[in-house]
Amino acid sequence: SSMAGLRVRSLLVTGANRGIGLGLVQHFLKMPNPPQWVFAGCRDPKGQRAKELQNLASKHPNLVIVPLEVASPASINTAATTVREHVGGSGLNLLINNAGIAKITLLENETPENMTETYTTNTVGPLLMGQVRPSPKPGCPGGASWLQLPYPCPSCEICTHSLAPPFPSHHHPCPVSPQAALNMLNKCQSLAYKEHGIFCVALHPGWVQTDMGSSAGHTPPVTVDDSVKGMLKVLSSLSEKDTGTFLDWEGKVVPW
């Protein structure tokens, strides 16, 4: 299978309690060679919305549920401490910035509050997640972000987001404006972190059958399972030449 070619020692997925985030966690745990550690970040790990994660954690000792609010630097630092307690100085292989919110409002009714909240979670969150500094490890190059691996294994930071809403997007600026900014952030991070052996890719998961994807009352064409399998196949084929790119779940370059 395509997933068999993906070797990940440790990873963190934000927004992991439902939808694409939960699907990613499930698929990593099912791999022939599962990661040593899978960190699942969500706002309320003990709450009703994290029930499926809790069930998975009871069966998989390598799954660690981490309280994480990506818009909060204090929450991110606490999560980073938890991650370090498990992985030591070796850092994370893979960071998947999946957490996001969507507020569907018509252009003429849009508010600063909606725009600011969405931008903070969907764009500033991945910025803050990428800024975390690891504990220094002797002989390990780099130090930009908690993605730290001895050469020649590149670390990878992925932002997943969708630019395929089920409506004319120019009428609904709140979900799509922060995503355009996220693309620019991905480009900036790819250039800034390249010298540390970290590469950054933005992945478009497709229009997926999740609570968020179905929020406009239409049934999206792509299942979570197909989207996640596709993205994992893309992940398994990534190399340093792909850093800074925006690819979809089928591996095609998305123009922006």
PDB file of C-alpha atoms in Angstrom, residues 39-231:
ATOM      1  CA  PHE A  39      -0.075  13.099  19.451  1.00  0.00           C
ATOM      2  CA  ALA A  40      -3.711  14.122  18.937  1.00  0.00           C
ATOM      3  CA  GLY A  41      -4.338  17.757  19.793  1.00  0.00           C
ATOM      4  CA  CYS A  42      -7.857  18.927  20.607  1.00  0.00           C
ATOM      5  CA  ARG A  43      -9.479  21.616  22.717  1.00  0.00           C
ATOM      6  CA  ASP A  44     -11.272  19.365  25.217  1.00  0.00           C
ATOM      7  CA  PRO A  45      -9.691  15.876  25.417  1.00  0.00           C
ATOM      8  CA  LYS A  46     -12.013  14.731  28.216  1.00  0.00           C
ATOM      9  CA  GLY A  47     -15.207  16.077  26.649  1.00  0.00           C
ATOM     10  CA  GLN A  48     -17.994  14.416  24.695  1.00  0.00           C
ATOM     11  CA  ARG A  49     -16.555  15.593  21.349  1.00  0.00           C
ATOM     12  CA  ALA A  50     -13.358  13.611  21.950  1.00  0.00           C
ATOM     13  CA  LYS A  51     -15.101  10.281  22.697  1.00  0.00           C
ATOM     14  CA  GLU A  52     -13.743   8.537  19.577  1.00  0.00           C
ATOM     15  CA  LEU A  53     -10.211   9.696  20.400  1.00  0.00           C
ATOM     16  CA  GLN A  54     -10.604   8.421  23.970  1.00  0.00           C
ATOM     17  CA  ASN A  55     -11.711   5.014  22.670  1.00  0.00           C
ATOM     18  CA  LEU A  56      -8.707   4.871  20.321  1.00  0.00           C
ATOM     19  CA  ALA A  57      -6.314   5.836  23.136  1.00  0.00           C
ATOM     20  CA  SER A  58      -7.612   2.991  25.292  1.00  0.00           C
ATOM     21  CA  LYS A  59      -6.537   0.544  22.550  1.00  0.00           C
ATOM     22  CA  HIS A  60      -3.340   2.217  21.313  1.00  0.00           C
ATOM     23  CA  PRO A  61      -0.665   3.025  23.929  1.00  0.00           C
ATOM     24  CA  ASN A  62       1.245   5.058  21.304  1.00  0.00           C
ATOM     25  CA  LEU A  63      -1.651   7.561  21.030  1.00  0.00           C
ATOM     26  CA  VAL A  64      -1.387  10.544  23.363  1.00  0.00           C
ATOM     27  CA  ILE A  65      -4.301  13.005  23.495  1.00  0.00           C
ATOM     28  CA  VAL A  66      -2.998  16.508  24.132  1.00  0.00           C
ATOM     29  CA  PRO A  67      -5.100  19.513  25.230  1.00  0.00           C
ATOM     30  CA  LEU A  68      -4.384  22.107  22.551  1.00  0.00           C
ATOM     31  CA  GLU A  69      -5.908  25.424  21.571  1.00  0.00           C
ATOM     32  CA  VAL A  70      -3.875  26.563  18.566  1.00  0.00           C
ATOM     33  CA  ALA A  71      -4.762  30.234  19.043  1.00  0.00           C
ATOM     34  CA  SER A  72      -3.185  30.200  22.528  1.00  0.00           C
ATOM     35  CA  PRO A  73       0.631  30.409  22.899  1.00  0.00           C
ATOM     36  CA  ALA A  74       0.337  29.167  26.510  1.00  0.00           C
ATOM     37  CA  SER A  75      -1.628  26.097  25.387  1.00  0.00           C
ATOM     38  CA  ILE A  76       0.891  25.395  22.604  1.00  0.00           C
ATOM     39  CA  ASN A  77       3.819  25.610  25.037  1.00  0.00           C
ATOM     40  CA  THR A  78       2.110  23.199  27.447  1.00  0.00           C
ATOM     41  CA  ALA A  79       1.463  20.791  24.570  1.00  0.00           C
ATOM     42  CA  ALA A  80       5.105  21.072  23.462  1.00  0.00           C
ATOM     43  CA  THR A  81       6.232  20.130  26.973  1.00  0.00           C
ATOM     44  CA  THR A  82       4.017  17.026  26.849  1.00  0.00           C
ATOM     45  CA  VAL A  83       5.453  16.080  23.452  1.00  0.00           C
ATOM     46  CA  ARG A  84       9.047  16.520  24.701  1.00  0.00           C
ATOM     47  CA  GLU A  85       8.361  14.298  27.716  1.00  0.00           C
ATOM     48  CA  HIS A  86       7.602  11.479  25.279  1.00  0.00           C
ATOM     49  CA  VAL A  87      10.002  12.030  22.376  1.00  0.00           C
ATOM     50  CA  GLY A  88      12.955  13.429  24.331  1.00  0.00           C
ATOM     51  CA  GLY A  89      15.424  15.474  22.312  1.00  0.00           C
ATOM     52  CA  SER A  90      14.593  13.856  18.990  1.00  0.00           C
ATOM     53  CA  GLY A  91      11.616  16.097  18.307  1.00  0.00           C
ATOM     54  CA  LEU A  92       8.700  15.485  15.957  1.00  0.00           C
ATOM     55  CA  ASN A  93       8.889  13.990  12.482  1.00  0.00           C
ATOM     56  CA  LEU A  94       5.655  15.508  11.318  1.00  0.00           C
ATOM     57  CA  LEU A  95       3.374  18.366  12.343  1.00  0.00           C
ATOM     58  CA  ILE A  96      -0.059  18.461  10.704  1.00  0.00           C
ATOM     59  CA  ASN A  97      -1.810  21.797  11.223  1.00  0.00           C
ATOM     60  CA  ASN A  98      -5.358  20.642  10.625  1.00  0.00           C
ATOM     61  CA  ALA A  99      -7.373  22.604  13.210  1.00  0.00           C
ATOM     62  CA  GLY A 100      -9.656  25.187  11.673  1.00  0.00           C
ATOM     63  CA  ILE A 101     -13.000  26.901  12.019  1.00  0.00           C
ATOM     64  CA  ALA A 102     -15.490  28.118   9.412  1.00  0.00           C
ATOM     65  CA  LYS A 103     -17.983  30.946   9.793  1.00  0.00           C
ATOM     66  CA  ILE A 104     -20.187  31.162   6.715  1.00  0.00           C
ATOM     67  CA  THR A 105     -21.461  34.740   6.396  1.00  0.00           C
ATOM     68  CA  LEU A 106     -22.382  36.766   3.317  1.00  0.00           C
ATOM     69  CA  LEU A 107     -19.941  39.494   2.312  1.00  0.00           C
ATOM     70  CA  GLU A 108     -22.371  42.309   3.145  1.00  0.00           C
ATOM     71  CA  ASN A 109     -22.975  40.866   6.638  1.00  0.00           C
ATOM     72  CA  GLU A 110     -19.351  40.007   7.480  1.00  0.00           C
ATOM     73  CA  THR A 111     -18.031  41.265  10.830  1.00  0.00           C
ATOM     74  CA  PRO A 112     -14.543  42.106  12.146  1.00  0.00           C
ATOM     75  CA  GLU A 113     -15.151  39.614  14.987  1.00  0.00           C
ATOM     76  CA  ASN A 114     -15.813  36.717  12.588  1.00  0.00           C
ATOM     77  CA  MET A 115     -12.840  37.580  10.393  1.00  0.00           C
ATOM     78  CA  THR A 116     -10.492  38.011  13.361  1.00  0.00           C
ATOM     79  CA  GLU A 117     -11.541  34.767  15.067  1.00  0.00           C
ATOM     80  CA  THR A 118     -11.203  32.757  11.853  1.00  0.00           C
ATOM     81  CA  TYR A 119      -7.861  34.325  10.931  1.00  0.00           C
ATOM     82  CA  THR A 120      -6.535  33.730  14.469  1.00  0.00           C
ATOM     83  CA  THR A 121      -7.332  29.999  14.422  1.00  0.00           C
ATOM     84  CA  ASN A 122      -6.737  29.186  10.747  1.00  0.00           C
ATOM     85  CA  THR A 123      -3.629  31.283  10.025  1.00  0.00           C
ATOM     86  CA  VAL A 124      -2.074  32.556  13.261  1.00  0.00           C
ATOM     87  CA  GLY A 125      -2.461  29.077  14.814  1.00  0.00           C
ATOM     88  CA  PRO A 126      -0.177  27.382  12.236  1.00  0.00           C
ATOM     89  CA  LEU A 127       2.254  30.317  12.578  1.00  0.00           C
ATOM     90  CA  LEU A 128       2.488  29.795  16.355  1.00  0.00           C
ATOM     91  CA  MET A 129       2.709  26.017  16.007  1.00  0.00           C
ATOM     92  CA  GLY A 130       5.709  26.440  13.713  1.00  0.00           C
ATOM     93  CA  GLN A 131       7.511  28.750  16.138  1.00  0.00           C
ATOM     94  CA  VAL A 132       7.879  26.253  18.998  1.00  0.00           C
ATOM     95  CA  ARG A 133      11.534  25.689  19.877  1.00  0.00           C
ATOM     96  CA  PRO A 134      12.701  22.205  20.824  1.00  0.00           C
ATOM     97  CA  SER A 135      15.047  21.326  23.639  1.00  0.00           C
ATOM     98  CA  PRO A 136      18.556  21.519  22.151  1.00  0.00           C
ATOM     99  CA  LYS A 137      20.100  18.149  21.343  1.00  0.00           C
ATOM    100  CA  PRO A 138      23.872  17.756  20.925  1.00  0.00           C
ATOM    101  CA  GLY A 139      24.865  17.074  17.338  1.00  0.00           C
ATOM    102  CA  CYS A 140      21.400  17.798  15.965  1.00  0.00           C
ATOM    103  CA  PRO A 141      21.350  20.604  13.406  1.00  0.00           C
ATOM    104  CA  GLY A 142      18.694  23.256  13.234  1.00  0.00           C
ATOM    105  CA  GLY A 143      16.330  24.279  15.969  1.00  0.00           C
ATOM    106  CA  ALA A 144      13.638  26.101  14.006  1.00  0.00           C
ATOM    107  CA  SER A 145      10.411  24.755  15.435  1.00  0.00           C
ATOM    108  CA  TRP A 146       9.853  21.539  17.345  1.00  0.00           C
ATOM    109  CA  LEU A 147      10.333  19.572  14.158  1.00  0.00           C
ATOM    110  CA  GLN A 148      13.888  18.507  14.740  1.00  0.00           C
ATOM    111  CA  LEU A 149      15.578  15.522  13.171  1.00  0.00           C
ATOM    112  CA  PRO A 150      19.198  14.635  12.531  1.00  0.00           C
ATOM    113  CA  TYR A 151      20.044  14.876   8.808  1.00  0.00           C
ATOM    114  CA  PRO A 152      19.325  13.228   6.335  1.00  0.00           C
ATOM    115  CA  CYS A 153      15.708  12.676   7.411  1.00  0.00           C
ATOM    116  CA  PRO A 154      13.774  15.836   6.630  1.00  0.00           C
ATOM    117  CA  SER A 155      11.024  16.872   8.990  1.00  0.00           C
ATOM    118  CA  CYS A 156       7.775  18.057   7.534  1.00  0.00           C
ATOM    119  CA  GLU A 157       5.092  20.544   8.438  1.00  0.00           C
ATOM    120  CA  ILE A 158       1.733  20.223   6.703  1.00  0.00           C
ATOM    121  CA  CYS A 159      -1.186  22.628   6.695  1.00  0.00           C
ATOM    122  CA  THR A 160      -4.423  21.022   5.562  1.00  0.00           C
ATOM    123  CA  HIS A 161      -7.216  23.272   4.432  1.00  0.00           C
ATOM    124  CA  SER A 162      -9.905  23.388   1.808  1.00  0.00           C
ATOM    125  CA  LEU A 163     -10.429  26.032  -0.835  1.00  0.00           C
ATOM    126  CA  ALA A 164     -13.415  24.269  -2.372  1.00  0.00           C
ATOM    127  CA  PRO A 165     -16.465  25.547  -0.513  1.00  0.00           C
ATOM    128  CA  PRO A 166     -19.898  24.530  -1.779  1.00  0.00           C
ATOM    129  CA  PHE A 167     -20.789  28.094  -2.690  1.00  0.00           C
ATOM    130  CA  PRO A 168     -19.353  31.017  -4.712  1.00  0.00           C
ATOM    131  CA  SER A 169     -16.484  31.884  -2.395  1.00  0.00           C
ATOM    132  CA  HIS A 170     -16.372  35.593  -3.298  1.00  0.00           C
ATOM    133  CA  HIS A 171     -19.685  35.950  -1.442  1.00  0.00           C
ATOM    134  CA  HIS A 172     -18.167  34.424   1.717  1.00  0.00           C
ATOM    135  CA  PRO A 173     -14.772  36.020   2.486  1.00  0.00           C
ATOM    136  CA  CYS A 174     -14.406  34.750   6.047  1.00  0.00           C
ATOM    137  CA  PRO A 175     -13.431  31.119   5.347  1.00  0.00           C
ATOM    138  CA  VAL A 176     -11.287  31.755   2.264  1.00  0.00           C
ATOM    139  CA  SER A 177      -9.304  34.910   3.171  1.00  0.00           C
ATOM    140  CA  PRO A 178      -7.380  33.262   6.054  1.00  0.00           C
ATOM    141  CA  GLN A 179      -6.691  30.266   3.808  1.00  0.00           C
ATOM    142  CA  ALA A 180      -5.071  32.498   1.194  1.00  0.00           C
ATOM    143  CA  ALA A 181      -2.953  33.957   4.007  1.00  0.00           C
ATOM    144  CA  LEU A 182      -2.095  30.418   5.105  1.00  0.00           C
ATOM    145  CA  ASN A 183      -0.660  29.746   1.652  1.00  0.00           C
ATOM    146  CA  MET A 184       1.613  32.763   2.004  1.00  0.00           C
ATOM    147  CA  LEU A 185       2.625  31.660   5.510  1.00  0.00           C
ATOM    148  CA  ASN A 186       3.467  28.202   4.138  1.00  0.00           C
ATOM    149  CA  LYS A 187       5.731  29.831   1.558  1.00  0.00           C
ATOM    150  CA  CYS A 188       7.452  31.967   4.217  1.00  0.00           C
ATOM    151  CA  GLN A 189       7.951  29.016   6.564  1.00  0.00           C
ATOM    152  CA  SER A 190       9.294  26.856   3.734  1.00  0.00           C
ATOM    153  CA  LEU A 191      12.010  29.424   3.010  1.00  0.00           C
ATOM    154  CA  ALA A 192      12.822  30.172   6.654  1.00  0.00           C
ATOM    155  CA  TYR A 193      12.972  26.552   7.847  1.00  0.00           C
ATOM    156  CA  LYS A 194      14.638  24.944   4.814  1.00  0.00           C
ATOM    157  CA  GLU A 195      18.145  25.428   6.199  1.00  0.00           C
ATOM    158  CA  HIS A 196      17.089  23.424   9.272  1.00  0.00           C
ATOM    159  CA  GLY A 197      16.056  20.396   7.209  1.00  0.00           C
ATOM    160  CA  ILE A 198      12.360  21.141   7.666  1.00  0.00           C
ATOM    161  CA  PHE A 199      10.046  21.414   4.715  1.00  0.00           C
ATOM    162  CA  CYS A 200       6.535  22.784   4.610  1.00  0.00           C
ATOM    163  CA  VAL A 201       3.684  21.868   2.317  1.00  0.00           C
ATOM    164  CA  ALA A 202       0.067  23.041   2.151  1.00  0.00           C
ATOM    165  CA  LEU A 203      -2.328  20.193   1.369  1.00  0.00           C
ATOM    166  CA  HIS A 204      -5.833  20.661  -0.014  1.00  0.00           C
ATOM    167  CA  PRO A 205      -7.887  17.717   1.322  1.00  0.00           C
ATOM    168  CA  GLY A 206     -10.706  18.192  -1.185  1.00  0.00           C
ATOM    169  CA  TRP A 207     -14.304  19.051  -0.351  1.00  0.00           C
ATOM    170  CA  VAL A 208     -14.801  16.405   2.310  1.00  0.00           C
ATOM    171  CA  GLN A 209     -17.816  14.880   4.053  1.00  0.00           C
ATOM    172  CA  THR A 210     -17.220  16.371   7.508  1.00  0.00           C
ATOM    173  CA  ASP A 211     -19.382  18.505   9.815  1.00  0.00           C
ATOM    174  CA  MET A 212     -17.616  21.577   8.462  1.00  0.00           C
ATOM    175  CA  GLY A 213     -17.649  20.443   4.837  1.00  0.00           C
ATOM    176  CA  SER A 214     -21.371  19.752   4.942  1.00  0.00           C
ATOM    177  CA  SER A 215     -22.238  22.977   6.779  1.00  0.00           C
ATOM    178  CA  ALA A 216     -23.804  24.626   3.722  1.00  0.00           C
ATOM    179  CA  GLY A 217     -26.385  21.860   3.392  1.00  0.00           C
ATOM    180  CA  HIS A 218     -24.751  19.986   0.489  1.00  0.00           C
ATOM    181  CA  THR A 219     -23.141  16.547   0.549  1.00  0.00           C
ATOM    182  CA  PRO A 220     -19.464  16.896  -0.412  1.00  0.00           C
ATOM    183  CA  PRO A 221     -18.104  14.452  -3.022  1.00  0.00           C
ATOM    184  CA  VAL A 222     -15.066  13.161  -1.088  1.00  0.00           C
ATOM    185  CA  THR A 223     -15.159  10.847   1.946  1.00  0.00           C
ATOM    186  CA  VAL A 224     -12.822  11.389   4.890  1.00  0.00           C
ATOM    187  CA  ASP A 225     -11.326   7.953   4.208  1.00  0.00           C
ATOM    188  CA  ASP A 226     -10.499   8.728   0.565  1.00  0.00           C
ATOM    189  CA  SER A 227      -9.129  12.185   1.404  1.00  0.00           C
ATOM    190  CA  VAL A 228      -6.886  10.857   4.173  1.00  0.00           C
ATOM    191  CA  LYS A 229      -5.623   7.921   2.081  1.00  0.00           C
ATOM    192  CA  GLY A 230      -4.850  10.329  -0.752  1.00  0.00           C
ATOM    193  CA  MET A 231      -3.007  12.782   1.496  1.00  0.00           C
TER     194      MET A 231
END
